[in-house]
Amino acid sequence: MTSIDLIKGEYSPQEAGELVMSMVDSQINFHSLESLRSYVQFGKPDLESELRVQELKASREQLLALIQKAKDNSSLRIEAAFRFSIDVKDQPEEHIQKLGIATCAVA
């Protein structure tokens, strides 16, 4: 698994709000569009995306409450990292080798 630090530092309540809310709002928009695409293509919304939108909205409210607790003379320390792993599914052997993933032969 690879981890990449995305956010790391101290921010004023206003800066923290702008930074965090823009990320959460972007995710809400992404999942809303995924659900809309599913509705347009298949006649039904993407239930996983719909659920994720609700989870993100709840997280957004929690974050807003936390940021509002910070006073004007306070700062918020924020650390956020993305963690990536590659799940190889039915890929040709050549593609797997390019990724540098070890495989074993089954006899």
PDB file of N, CA and C in Angstrom:
ATOM      1  N   MET A   1       0.849  -1.174   0.000  1.00  0.00           N
ATOM      2  CA  MET A   1       0.000   0.000   0.000  1.00  0.00           C
ATOM      3  C   MET A   1       0.895   1.237   0.000  1.00  0.00           C
ATOM      4  N   THR A   2       0.507   2.208  -0.769  1.00  0.00           N
ATOM      5  CA  THR A   2       1.236   3.467  -0.862  1.00  0.00           C
ATOM      6  C   THR A   2       0.428   4.556  -0.183  1.00  0.00           C
ATOM      7  N   SER A   3       1.097   5.359   0.627  1.00  0.00           N
ATOM      8  CA  SER A   3       0.436   6.463   1.317  1.00  0.00           C
ATOM      9  C   SER A   3       1.055   7.774   0.855  1.00  0.00           C
ATOM     10  N   ILE A   4       0.197   8.733   0.531  1.00  0.00           N
ATOM     11  CA  ILE A   4       0.649  10.046   0.081  1.00  0.00           C
ATOM     12  C   ILE A   4       0.007  11.106   0.964  1.00  0.00           C
ATOM     13  N   ASP A   5       0.853  11.916   1.631  1.00  0.00           N
ATOM     14  CA  ASP A   5       0.335  13.008   2.457  1.00  0.00           C
ATOM     15  C   ASP A   5      -0.270  14.064   1.548  1.00  0.00           C
ATOM     16  N   LEU A   6      -1.510  14.387   1.794  1.00  0.00           N
ATOM     17  CA  LEU A   6      -2.191  15.385   0.983  1.00  0.00           C
ATOM     18  C   LEU A   6      -2.286  16.714   1.720  1.00  0.00           C
ATOM     19  N   ILE A   7      -2.666  16.653   2.976  1.00  0.00           N
ATOM     20  CA  ILE A   7      -2.795  17.862   3.793  1.00  0.00           C
ATOM     21  C   ILE A   7      -1.995  17.637   5.064  1.00  0.00           C
ATOM     22  N   LYS A   8      -1.198  18.637   5.422  1.00  0.00           N
ATOM     23  CA  LYS A   8      -0.396  18.511   6.634  1.00  0.00           C
ATOM     24  C   LYS A   8      -0.013  19.913   7.083  1.00  0.00           C
ATOM     25  N   GLY A   9      -0.627  20.382   8.157  1.00  0.00           N
ATOM     26  CA  GLY A   9      -0.272  21.700   8.647  1.00  0.00           C
ATOM     27  C   GLY A   9      -1.302  22.286   9.584  1.00  0.00           C
ATOM     28  N   GLU A  10      -1.030  23.529  10.008  1.00  0.00           N
ATOM     29  CA  GLU A  10      -1.941  24.268  10.879  1.00  0.00           C
ATOM     30  C   GLU A  10      -2.659  25.322  10.061  1.00  0.00           C
ATOM     31  N   TYR A  11      -3.956  25.459  10.321  1.00  0.00           N
ATOM     32  CA  TYR A  11      -4.792  26.369   9.547  1.00  0.00           C
ATOM     33  C   TYR A  11      -5.708  27.148  10.477  1.00  0.00           C
ATOM     34  N   SER A  12      -6.036  28.366  10.075  1.00  0.00           N
ATOM     35  CA  SER A  12      -7.046  29.137  10.806  1.00  0.00           C
ATOM     36  C   SER A  12      -8.384  28.429  10.598  1.00  0.00           C
ATOM     37  N   PRO A  13      -9.371  28.707  11.460  1.00  0.00           N
ATOM     38  CA  PRO A  13     -10.679  28.090  11.251  1.00  0.00           C
ATOM     39  C   PRO A  13     -11.244  28.361   9.852  1.00  0.00           C
ATOM     40  N   GLN A  14     -11.055  29.576   9.349  1.00  0.00           N
ATOM     41  CA  GLN A  14     -11.558  29.905   8.014  1.00  0.00           C
ATOM     42  C   GLN A  14     -10.837  29.087   6.940  1.00  0.00           C
ATOM     43  N   GLU A  15      -9.509  29.027   7.035  1.00  0.00           N
ATOM     44  CA  GLU A  15      -8.734  28.249   6.060  1.00  0.00           C
ATOM     45  C   GLU A  15      -9.107  26.771   6.119  1.00  0.00           C
ATOM     46  N   ALA A  16      -9.227  26.256   7.337  1.00  0.00           N
ATOM     47  CA  ALA A  16      -9.580  24.846   7.508  1.00  0.00           C
ATOM     48  C   ALA A  16     -10.945  24.560   6.893  1.00  0.00           C
ATOM     49  N   GLY A  17     -11.886  25.469   7.122  1.00  0.00           N
ATOM     50  CA  GLY A  17     -13.218  25.291   6.553  1.00  0.00           C
ATOM     51  C   GLY A  17     -13.189  25.251   5.038  1.00  0.00           C
ATOM     52  N   GLU A  18     -12.471  26.190   4.441  1.00  0.00           N
ATOM     53  CA  GLU A  18     -12.382  26.233   2.980  1.00  0.00           C
ATOM     54  C   GLU A  18     -11.729  24.971   2.430  1.00  0.00           C
ATOM     55  N   LEU A  19     -10.649  24.557   3.064  1.00  0.00           N
ATOM     56  CA  LEU A  19      -9.897  23.402   2.601  1.00  0.00           C
ATOM     57  C   LEU A  19     -10.711  22.112   2.707  1.00  0.00           C
ATOM     58  N   VAL A  20     -11.222  21.861   3.883  1.00  0.00           N
ATOM     59  CA  VAL A  20     -11.929  20.609   4.133  1.00  0.00           C
ATOM     60  C   VAL A  20     -13.283  20.569   3.421  1.00  0.00           C
ATOM     61  N   MET A  21     -14.013  21.666   3.469  1.00  0.00           N
ATOM     62  CA  MET A  21     -15.331  21.671   2.828  1.00  0.00           C
ATOM     63  C   MET A  21     -15.235  21.511   1.310  1.00  0.00           C
ATOM     64  N   SER A  22     -14.196  22.080   0.708  1.00  0.00           N
ATOM     65  CA  SER A  22     -14.060  21.920  -0.741  1.00  0.00           C
ATOM     66  C   SER A  22     -13.811  20.458  -1.097  1.00  0.00           C
ATOM     67  N   MET A  23     -13.057  19.749  -0.271  1.00  0.00           N
ATOM     68  CA  MET A  23     -12.815  18.326  -0.526  1.00  0.00           C
ATOM     69  C   MET A  23     -14.086  17.511  -0.336  1.00  0.00           C
ATOM     70  N   VAL A  24     -14.801  17.764   0.745  1.00  0.00           N
ATOM     71  CA  VAL A  24     -16.030  17.015   1.015  1.00  0.00           C
ATOM     72  C   VAL A  24     -17.082  17.326  -0.047  1.00  0.00           C
ATOM     73  N   ASP A  25     -17.240  18.599  -0.387  1.00  0.00           N
ATOM     74  CA  ASP A  25     -18.221  18.974  -1.411  1.00  0.00           C
ATOM     75  C   ASP A  25     -17.887  18.349  -2.760  1.00  0.00           C
ATOM     76  N   SER A  26     -16.611  18.255  -3.075  1.00  0.00           N
ATOM     77  CA  SER A  26     -16.191  17.622  -4.322  1.00  0.00           C
ATOM     78  C   SER A  26     -16.594  16.147  -4.340  1.00  0.00           C
ATOM     79  N   GLN A  27     -16.427  15.471  -3.226  1.00  0.00           N
ATOM     80  CA  GLN A  27     -16.820  14.066  -3.143  1.00  0.00           C
ATOM     81  C   GLN A  27     -18.338  13.901  -3.226  1.00  0.00           C
ATOM     82  N   ILE A  28     -19.074  14.794  -2.586  1.00  0.00           N
ATOM     83  CA  ILE A  28     -20.537  14.750  -2.672  1.00  0.00           C
ATOM     84  C   ILE A  28     -20.973  14.931  -4.118  1.00  0.00           C
ATOM     85  N   ASN A  29     -20.381  15.898  -4.813  1.00  0.00           N
ATOM     86  CA  ASN A  29     -20.717  16.122  -6.225  1.00  0.00           C
ATOM     87  C   ASN A  29     -20.367  14.913  -7.078  1.00  0.00           C
ATOM     88  N   PHE A  30     -19.213  14.317  -6.837  1.00  0.00           N
ATOM     89  CA  PHE A  30     -18.787  13.139  -7.596  1.00  0.00           C
ATOM     90  C   PHE A  30     -19.809  12.012  -7.468  1.00  0.00           C
ATOM     91  N   HIS A  31     -20.177  11.686  -6.230  1.00  0.00           N
ATOM     92  CA  HIS A  31     -21.103  10.572  -6.014  1.00  0.00           C
ATOM     93  C   HIS A  31     -22.516  10.905  -6.488  1.00  0.00           C
ATOM     94  N   SER A  32     -22.909  12.154  -6.397  1.00  0.00           N
ATOM     95  CA  SER A  32     -24.214  12.566  -6.933  1.00  0.00           C
ATOM     96  C   SER A  32     -24.253  12.372  -8.443  1.00  0.00           C
ATOM     97  N   LEU A  33     -23.173  12.737  -9.123  1.00  0.00           N
ATOM     98  CA  LEU A  33     -23.100  12.544 -10.576  1.00  0.00           C
ATOM     99  C   LEU A  33     -23.074  11.067 -10.944  1.00  0.00           C
ATOM    100  N   GLU A  34     -22.388  10.249 -10.155  1.00  0.00           N
ATOM    101  CA  GLU A  34     -22.373   8.805 -10.405  1.00  0.00           C
ATOM    102  C   GLU A  34     -23.785   8.235 -10.320  1.00  0.00           C
ATOM    103  N   SER A  35     -24.520   8.664  -9.329  1.00  0.00           N
ATOM    104  CA  SER A  35     -25.890   8.190  -9.167  1.00  0.00           C
ATOM    105  C   SER A  35     -26.768   8.664 -10.319  1.00  0.00           C
ATOM    106  N   LEU A  36     -26.589   9.908 -10.735  1.00  0.00           N
ATOM    107  CA  LEU A  36     -27.349  10.442 -11.866  1.00  0.00           C
ATOM    108  C   LEU A  36     -27.020   9.681 -13.147  1.00  0.00           C
ATOM    109  N   ARG A  37     -25.740   9.387 -13.376  1.00  0.00           N
ATOM    110  CA  ARG A  37     -25.342   8.606 -14.560  1.00  0.00           C
ATOM    111  C   ARG A  37     -26.034   7.253 -14.570  1.00  0.00           C
ATOM    112  N   SER A  38     -26.059   6.616 -13.414  1.00  0.00           N
ATOM    113  CA  SER A  38     -26.717   5.321 -13.300  1.00  0.00           C
ATOM    114  C   SER A  38     -28.203   5.445 -13.614  1.00  0.00           C
ATOM    115  N   TYR A  39     -28.818   6.508 -13.125  1.00  0.00           N
ATOM    116  CA  TYR A  39     -30.245   6.722 -13.385  1.00  0.00           C
ATOM    117  C   TYR A  39     -30.505   6.932 -14.876  1.00  0.00           C
ATOM    118  N   VAL A  40     -29.654   7.720 -15.520  1.00  0.00           N
ATOM    119  CA  VAL A  40     -29.822   7.993 -16.952  1.00  0.00           C
ATOM    120  C   VAL A  40     -29.594   6.722 -17.768  1.00  0.00           C
ATOM    121  N   GLN A  41     -28.557   5.945 -17.419  1.00  0.00           N
ATOM    122  CA  GLN A  41     -28.213   4.755 -18.198  1.00  0.00           C
ATOM    123  C   GLN A  41     -29.116   3.563 -17.915  1.00  0.00           C
ATOM    124  N   PHE A  42     -29.462   3.353 -16.651  1.00  0.00           N
ATOM    125  CA  PHE A  42     -30.157   2.130 -16.265  1.00  0.00           C
ATOM    126  C   PHE A  42     -31.543   2.344 -15.666  1.00  0.00           C
ATOM    127  N   GLY A  43     -31.937   3.601 -15.520  1.00  0.00           N
ATOM    128  CA  GLY A  43     -33.260   3.889 -14.980  1.00  0.00           C
ATOM    129  C   GLY A  43     -33.362   3.783 -13.474  1.00  0.00           C
ATOM    130  N   LYS A  44     -32.219   3.655 -12.792  1.00  0.00           N
ATOM    131  CA  LYS A  44     -32.235   3.610 -11.325  1.00  0.00           C
ATOM    132  C   LYS A  44     -30.949   4.222 -10.792  1.00  0.00           C
ATOM    133  N   PRO A  45     -31.028   4.877  -9.646  1.00  0.00           N
ATOM    134  CA  PRO A  45     -29.833   5.507  -9.077  1.00  0.00           C
ATOM    135  C   PRO A  45     -28.849   4.452  -8.578  1.00  0.00           C
ATOM    136  N   ASP A  46     -27.606   4.839  -8.447  1.00  0.00           N
ATOM    137  CA  ASP A  46     -26.565   3.982  -7.879  1.00  0.00           C
ATOM    138  C   ASP A  46     -26.718   4.040  -6.361  1.00  0.00           C
ATOM    139  N   LEU A  47     -27.166   2.945  -5.773  1.00  0.00           N
ATOM    140  CA  LEU A  47     -27.454   2.940  -4.337  1.00  0.00           C
ATOM    141  C   LEU A  47     -26.201   3.144  -3.484  1.00  0.00           C
ATOM    142  N   GLU A  48     -25.060   2.617  -3.933  1.00  0.00           N
ATOM    143  CA  GLU A  48     -23.818   2.832  -3.181  1.00  0.00           C
ATOM    144  C   GLU A  48     -23.444   4.308  -3.171  1.00  0.00           C
ATOM    145  N   SER A  49     -23.602   4.971  -4.306  1.00  0.00           N
ATOM    146  CA  SER A  49     -23.296   6.404  -4.374  1.00  0.00           C
ATOM    147  C   SER A  49     -24.280   7.201  -3.532  1.00  0.00           C
ATOM    148  N   GLU A  50     -25.551   6.820  -3.563  1.00  0.00           N
ATOM    149  CA  GLU A  50     -26.560   7.509  -2.752  1.00  0.00           C
ATOM    150  C   GLU A  50     -26.220   7.393  -1.264  1.00  0.00           C
ATOM    151  N   LEU A  51     -25.826   6.196  -0.846  1.00  0.00           N
ATOM    152  CA  LEU A  51     -25.443   5.984   0.552  1.00  0.00           C
ATOM    153  C   LEU A  51     -24.208   6.813   0.900  1.00  0.00           C
ATOM    154  N   ARG A  52     -23.243   6.835  -0.013  1.00  0.00           N
ATOM    155  CA  ARG A  52     -22.013   7.595   0.243  1.00  0.00           C
ATOM    156  C   ARG A  52     -22.298   9.086   0.366  1.00  0.00           C
ATOM    157  N   VAL A  53     -23.228   9.595  -0.435  1.00  0.00           N
ATOM    158  CA  VAL A  53     -23.610  11.009  -0.338  1.00  0.00           C
ATOM    159  C   VAL A  53     -24.151  11.301   1.057  1.00  0.00           C
ATOM    160  N   GLN A  54     -25.002  10.420   1.570  1.00  0.00           N
ATOM    161  CA  GLN A  54     -25.562  10.632   2.905  1.00  0.00           C
ATOM    162  C   GLN A  54     -24.468  10.590   3.975  1.00  0.00           C
ATOM    163  N   GLU A  55     -23.527   9.646   3.839  1.00  0.00           N
ATOM    164  CA  GLU A  55     -22.416   9.563   4.794  1.00  0.00           C
ATOM    165  C   GLU A  55     -21.564  10.830   4.750  1.00  0.00           C
ATOM    166  N   LEU A  56     -21.285  11.297   3.550  1.00  0.00           N
ATOM    167  CA  LEU A  56     -20.464  12.500   3.397  1.00  0.00           C
ATOM    168  C   LEU A  56     -21.166  13.737   3.949  1.00  0.00           C
ATOM    169  N   LYS A  57     -22.470  13.826   3.769  1.00  0.00           N
ATOM    170  CA  LYS A  57     -23.218  14.962   4.319  1.00  0.00           C
ATOM    171  C   LYS A  57     -23.168  14.953   5.842  1.00  0.00           C
ATOM    172  N   ALA A  58     -23.248  13.766   6.438  1.00  0.00           N
ATOM    173  CA  ALA A  58     -23.143  13.662   7.896  1.00  0.00           C
ATOM    174  C   ALA A  58     -21.736  14.057   8.355  1.00  0.00           C
ATOM    175  N   SER A  59     -20.729  13.604   7.629  1.00  0.00           N
ATOM    176  CA  SER A  59     -19.343  13.972   7.957  1.00  0.00           C
ATOM    177  C   SER A  59     -19.139  15.469   7.820  1.00  0.00           C
ATOM    178  N   ARG A  60     -19.753  16.050   6.802  1.00  0.00           N
ATOM    179  CA  ARG A  60     -19.643  17.496   6.569  1.00  0.00           C
ATOM    180  C   ARG A  60     -20.179  18.267   7.774  1.00  0.00           C
ATOM    181  N   GLU A  61     -21.312  17.845   8.305  1.00  0.00           N
ATOM    182  CA  GLU A  61     -21.897  18.506   9.475  1.00  0.00           C
ATOM    183  C   GLU A  61     -20.984  18.375  10.694  1.00  0.00           C
ATOM    184  N   GLN A  62     -20.387  17.205  10.878  1.00  0.00           N
ATOM    185  CA  GLN A  62     -19.455  17.008  11.992  1.00  0.00           C
ATOM    186  C   GLN A  62     -18.244  17.925  11.854  1.00  0.00           C
ATOM    187  N   LEU A  63     -17.725  18.019  10.642  1.00  0.00           N
ATOM    188  CA  LEU A  63     -16.564  18.876  10.404  1.00  0.00           C
ATOM    189  C   LEU A  63     -16.897  20.344  10.635  1.00  0.00           C
ATOM    190  N   LEU A  64     -18.063  20.769  10.171  1.00  0.00           N
ATOM    191  CA  LEU A  64     -18.479  22.160  10.390  1.00  0.00           C
ATOM    192  C   LEU A  64     -18.578  22.471  11.878  1.00  0.00           C
ATOM    193  N   ALA A  65     -19.143  21.547  12.644  1.00  0.00           N
ATOM    194  CA  ALA A  65     -19.273  21.753  14.090  1.00  0.00           C
ATOM    195  C   ALA A  65     -17.896  21.845  14.745  1.00  0.00           C
ATOM    196  N   LEU A  66     -16.974  21.000  14.321  1.00  0.00           N
ATOM    197  CA  LEU A  66     -15.623  21.023  14.876  1.00  0.00           C
ATOM    198  C   LEU A  66     -14.918  22.334  14.551  1.00  0.00           C
ATOM    199  N   ILE A  67     -15.045  22.784  13.324  1.00  0.00           N
ATOM    200  CA  ILE A  67     -14.401  24.036  12.904  1.00  0.00           C
ATOM    201  C   ILE A  67     -14.997  25.223  13.650  1.00  0.00           C
ATOM    202  N   GLN A  68     -16.308  25.197  13.892  1.00  0.00           N
ATOM    203  CA  GLN A  68     -16.954  26.299  14.605  1.00  0.00           C
ATOM    204  C   GLN A  68     -16.523  26.364  16.064  1.00  0.00           C
ATOM    205  N   LYS A  69     -16.081  25.236  16.617  1.00  0.00           N
ATOM    206  CA  LYS A  69     -15.595  25.232  17.997  1.00  0.00           C
ATOM    207  C   LYS A  69     -14.281  25.996  18.134  1.00  0.00           C
ATOM    208  N   ALA A  70     -13.534  26.042  17.058  1.00  0.00           N
ATOM    209  CA  ALA A  70     -12.255  26.760  17.090  1.00  0.00           C
ATOM    210  C   ALA A  70     -12.542  28.258  17.156  1.00  0.00           C
ATOM    211  N   LYS A  71     -11.900  28.913  18.070  1.00  0.00           N
ATOM    212  CA  LYS A  71     -12.084  30.361  18.225  1.00  0.00           C
ATOM    213  C   LYS A  71     -11.223  31.102  17.219  1.00  0.00           C
ATOM    214  N   ASP A  72     -11.454  32.404  17.105  1.00  0.00           N
ATOM    215  CA  ASP A  72     -10.666  33.221  16.186  1.00  0.00           C
ATOM    216  C   ASP A  72      -9.172  33.172  16.502  1.00  0.00           C
ATOM    217  N   ASN A  73      -8.844  32.944  17.760  1.00  0.00           N
ATOM    218  CA  ASN A  73      -7.433  32.904  18.135  1.00  0.00           C
ATOM    219  C   ASN A  73      -6.903  31.468  18.191  1.00  0.00           C
ATOM    220  N   SER A  74      -7.623  30.538  17.592  1.00  0.00           N
ATOM    221  CA  SER A  74      -7.212  29.136  17.567  1.00  0.00           C
ATOM    222  C   SER A  74      -6.786  28.740  16.162  1.00  0.00           C
ATOM    223  N   SER A  75      -6.059  27.649  16.100  1.00  0.00           N
ATOM    224  CA  SER A  75      -5.733  27.078  14.794  1.00  0.00           C
ATOM    225  C   SER A  75      -6.090  25.595  14.835  1.00  0.00           C
ATOM    226  N   LEU A  76      -6.267  25.044  13.684  1.00  0.00           N
ATOM    227  CA  LEU A  76      -6.600  23.629  13.561  1.00  0.00           C
ATOM    228  C   LEU A  76      -5.456  22.920  12.850  1.00  0.00           C
ATOM    229  N   ARG A  77      -5.001  21.848  13.436  1.00  0.00           N
ATOM    230  CA  ARG A  77      -3.973  21.030  12.792  1.00  0.00           C
ATOM    231  C   ARG A  77      -4.699  19.942  12.005  1.00  0.00           C
ATOM    232  N   ILE A  78      -4.397  19.880  10.724  1.00  0.00           N
ATOM    233  CA  ILE A  78      -5.053  18.905   9.850  1.00  0.00           C
ATOM    234  C   ILE A  78      -3.990  18.056   9.173  1.00  0.00           C
ATOM    235  N   GLU A  79      -4.198  16.766   9.227  1.00  0.00           N
ATOM    236  CA  GLU A  79      -3.353  15.822   8.506  1.00  0.00           C
ATOM    237  C   GLU A  79      -4.270  14.862   7.770  1.00  0.00           C
ATOM    238  N   ALA A  80      -4.042  14.718   6.492  1.00  0.00           N
ATOM    239  CA  ALA A  80      -4.839  13.799   5.684  1.00  0.00           C
ATOM    240  C   ALA A  80      -3.931  13.132   4.668  1.00  0.00           C
ATOM    241  N   ALA A  81      -4.110  11.842   4.524  1.00  0.00           N
ATOM    242  CA  ALA A  81      -3.299  11.088   3.568  1.00  0.00           C
ATOM    243  C   ALA A  81      -4.213  10.202   2.733  1.00  0.00           C
ATOM    244  N   PHE A  82      -3.815  10.001   1.505  1.00  0.00           N
ATOM    245  CA  PHE A  82      -4.482   9.022   0.650  1.00  0.00           C
ATOM    246  C   PHE A  82      -3.690   7.729   0.764  1.00  0.00           C
ATOM    247  N   ARG A  83      -4.387   6.606   0.880  1.00  0.00           N
ATOM    248  CA  ARG A  83      -3.750   5.298   0.900  1.00  0.00           C
ATOM    249  C   ARG A  83      -4.240   4.529  -0.323  1.00  0.00           C
ATOM    250  N   PHE A  84      -3.303   4.102  -1.146  1.00  0.00           N
ATOM    251  CA  PHE A  84      -3.627   3.423  -2.393  1.00  0.00           C
ATOM    252  C   PHE A  84      -3.118   1.990  -2.371  1.00  0.00           C
ATOM    253  N   SER A  85      -3.911   1.103  -2.929  1.00  0.00           N
ATOM    254  CA  SER A  85      -3.452  -0.252  -3.207  1.00  0.00           C
ATOM    255  C   SER A  85      -4.029  -0.642  -4.564  1.00  0.00           C
ATOM    256  N   ILE A  86      -3.330  -1.503  -5.259  1.00  0.00           N
ATOM    257  CA  ILE A  86      -3.764  -1.931  -6.582  1.00  0.00           C
ATOM    258  C   ILE A  86      -4.330  -3.333  -6.466  1.00  0.00           C
ATOM    259  N   ASP A  87      -5.568  -3.506  -6.869  1.00  0.00           N
ATOM    260  CA  ASP A  87      -6.203  -4.812  -6.921  1.00  0.00           C
ATOM    261  C   ASP A  87      -6.254  -5.239  -8.381  1.00  0.00           C
ATOM    262  N   VAL A  88      -5.480  -6.256  -8.724  1.00  0.00           N
ATOM    263  CA  VAL A  88      -5.418  -6.728 -10.106  1.00  0.00           C
ATOM    264  C   VAL A  88      -6.513  -7.762 -10.312  1.00  0.00           C
ATOM    265  N   LYS A  89      -7.345  -7.521 -11.327  1.00  0.00           N
ATOM    266  CA  LYS A  89      -8.461  -8.420 -11.622  1.00  0.00           C
ATOM    267  C   LYS A  89      -8.410  -8.820 -13.086  1.00  0.00           C
ATOM    268  N   ASP A  90      -8.238 -10.094 -13.333  1.00  0.00           N
ATOM    269  CA  ASP A  90      -8.288 -10.643 -14.688  1.00  0.00           C
ATOM    270  C   ASP A  90      -7.477  -9.834 -15.687  1.00  0.00           C
ATOM    271  N   GLN A  91      -6.242  -9.534 -15.341  1.00  0.00           N
ATOM    272  CA  GLN A  91      -5.375  -8.776 -16.232  1.00  0.00           C
ATOM    273  C   GLN A  91      -4.430  -9.730 -16.955  1.00  0.00           C
ATOM    274  N   PRO A  92      -4.108  -9.432 -18.198  1.00  0.00           N
ATOM    275  CA  PRO A  92      -3.118 -10.248 -18.905  1.00  0.00           C
ATOM    276  C   PRO A  92      -1.779 -10.214 -18.170  1.00  0.00           C
ATOM    277  N   GLU A  93      -1.044 -11.303 -18.257  1.00  0.00           N
ATOM    278  CA  GLU A  93       0.245 -11.433 -17.573  1.00  0.00           C
ATOM    279  C   GLU A  93       1.184 -10.273 -17.895  1.00  0.00           C
ATOM    280  N   GLU A  94       1.191  -9.799 -19.134  1.00  0.00           N
ATOM    281  CA  GLU A  94       2.073  -8.702 -19.543  1.00  0.00           C
ATOM    282  C   GLU A  94       1.786  -7.435 -18.735  1.00  0.00           C
ATOM    283  N   HIS A  95       0.500  -7.123 -18.523  1.00  0.00           N
ATOM    284  CA  HIS A  95       0.116  -5.932 -17.757  1.00  0.00           C
ATOM    285  C   HIS A  95       0.547  -6.076 -16.299  1.00  0.00           C
ATOM    286  N   ILE A  96       0.388  -7.264 -15.749  1.00  0.00           N
ATOM    287  CA  ILE A  96       0.767  -7.517 -14.356  1.00  0.00           C
ATOM    288  C   ILE A  96       2.269  -7.317 -14.188  1.00  0.00           C
ATOM    289  N   GLN A  97       3.061  -7.788 -15.152  1.00  0.00           N
ATOM    290  CA  GLN A  97       4.511  -7.630 -15.069  1.00  0.00           C
ATOM    291  C   GLN A  97       4.913  -6.162 -15.141  1.00  0.00           C
ATOM    292  N   LYS A  98       4.218  -5.360 -15.960  1.00  0.00           N
ATOM    293  CA  LYS A  98       4.515  -3.931 -16.052  1.00  0.00           C
ATOM    294  C   LYS A  98       4.298  -3.237 -14.712  1.00  0.00           C
ATOM    295  N   LEU A  99       3.305  -3.700 -13.968  1.00  0.00           N
ATOM    296  CA  LEU A  99       3.017  -3.112 -12.661  1.00  0.00           C
ATOM    297  C   LEU A  99       4.017  -3.568 -11.600  1.00  0.00           C
ATOM    298  N   GLY A 100       4.796  -4.600 -11.914  1.00  0.00           N
ATOM    299  CA  GLY A 100       5.781  -5.095 -10.956  1.00  0.00           C
ATOM    300  C   GLY A 100       5.160  -5.913  -9.849  1.00  0.00           C
ATOM    301  N   ILE A 101       4.062  -6.590 -10.158  1.00  0.00           N
ATOM    302  CA  ILE A 101       3.369  -7.394  -9.159  1.00  0.00           C
ATOM    303  C   ILE A 101       3.799  -8.845  -9.328  1.00  0.00           C
ATOM    304  N   ALA A 102       4.225  -9.463  -8.238  1.00  0.00           N
ATOM    305  CA  ALA A 102       4.666 -10.850  -8.290  1.00  0.00           C
ATOM    306  C   ALA A 102       3.470 -11.769  -8.471  1.00  0.00           C
ATOM    307  N   THR A 103       3.637 -12.767  -9.304  1.00  0.00           N
ATOM    308  CA  THR A 103       2.588 -13.769  -9.505  1.00  0.00           C
ATOM    309  C   THR A 103       3.200 -15.138  -9.319  1.00  0.00           C
ATOM    310  N   CYS A 104       2.356 -16.115  -9.111  1.00  0.00           N
ATOM    311  CA  CYS A 104       2.858 -17.477  -9.007  1.00  0.00           C
ATOM    312  C   CYS A 104       2.036 -18.361  -9.931  1.00  0.00           C
ATOM    313  N   ALA A 105       2.680 -19.361 -10.476  1.00  0.00           N
ATOM    314  CA  ALA A 105       2.002 -20.287 -11.380  1.00  0.00           C
ATOM    315  C   ALA A 105       1.377 -21.398 -10.557  1.00  0.00           C
ATOM    316  N   VAL A 106       0.203 -21.814 -10.961  1.00  0.00           N
ATOM    317  CA  VAL A 106      -0.493 -22.908 -10.291  1.00  0.00           C
ATOM    318  C   VAL A 106      -0.405 -24.122 -11.197  1.00  0.00           C
ATOM    319  N   ALA A 107       0.104 -25.226 -10.653  1.00  0.00           N
ATOM    320  CA  ALA A 107       0.270 -26.432 -11.468  1.00  0.00           C
ATOM    321  C   ALA A 107      -0.888 -27.377 -11.271  1.00  0.00           C
TER     322      ALA A 107
END
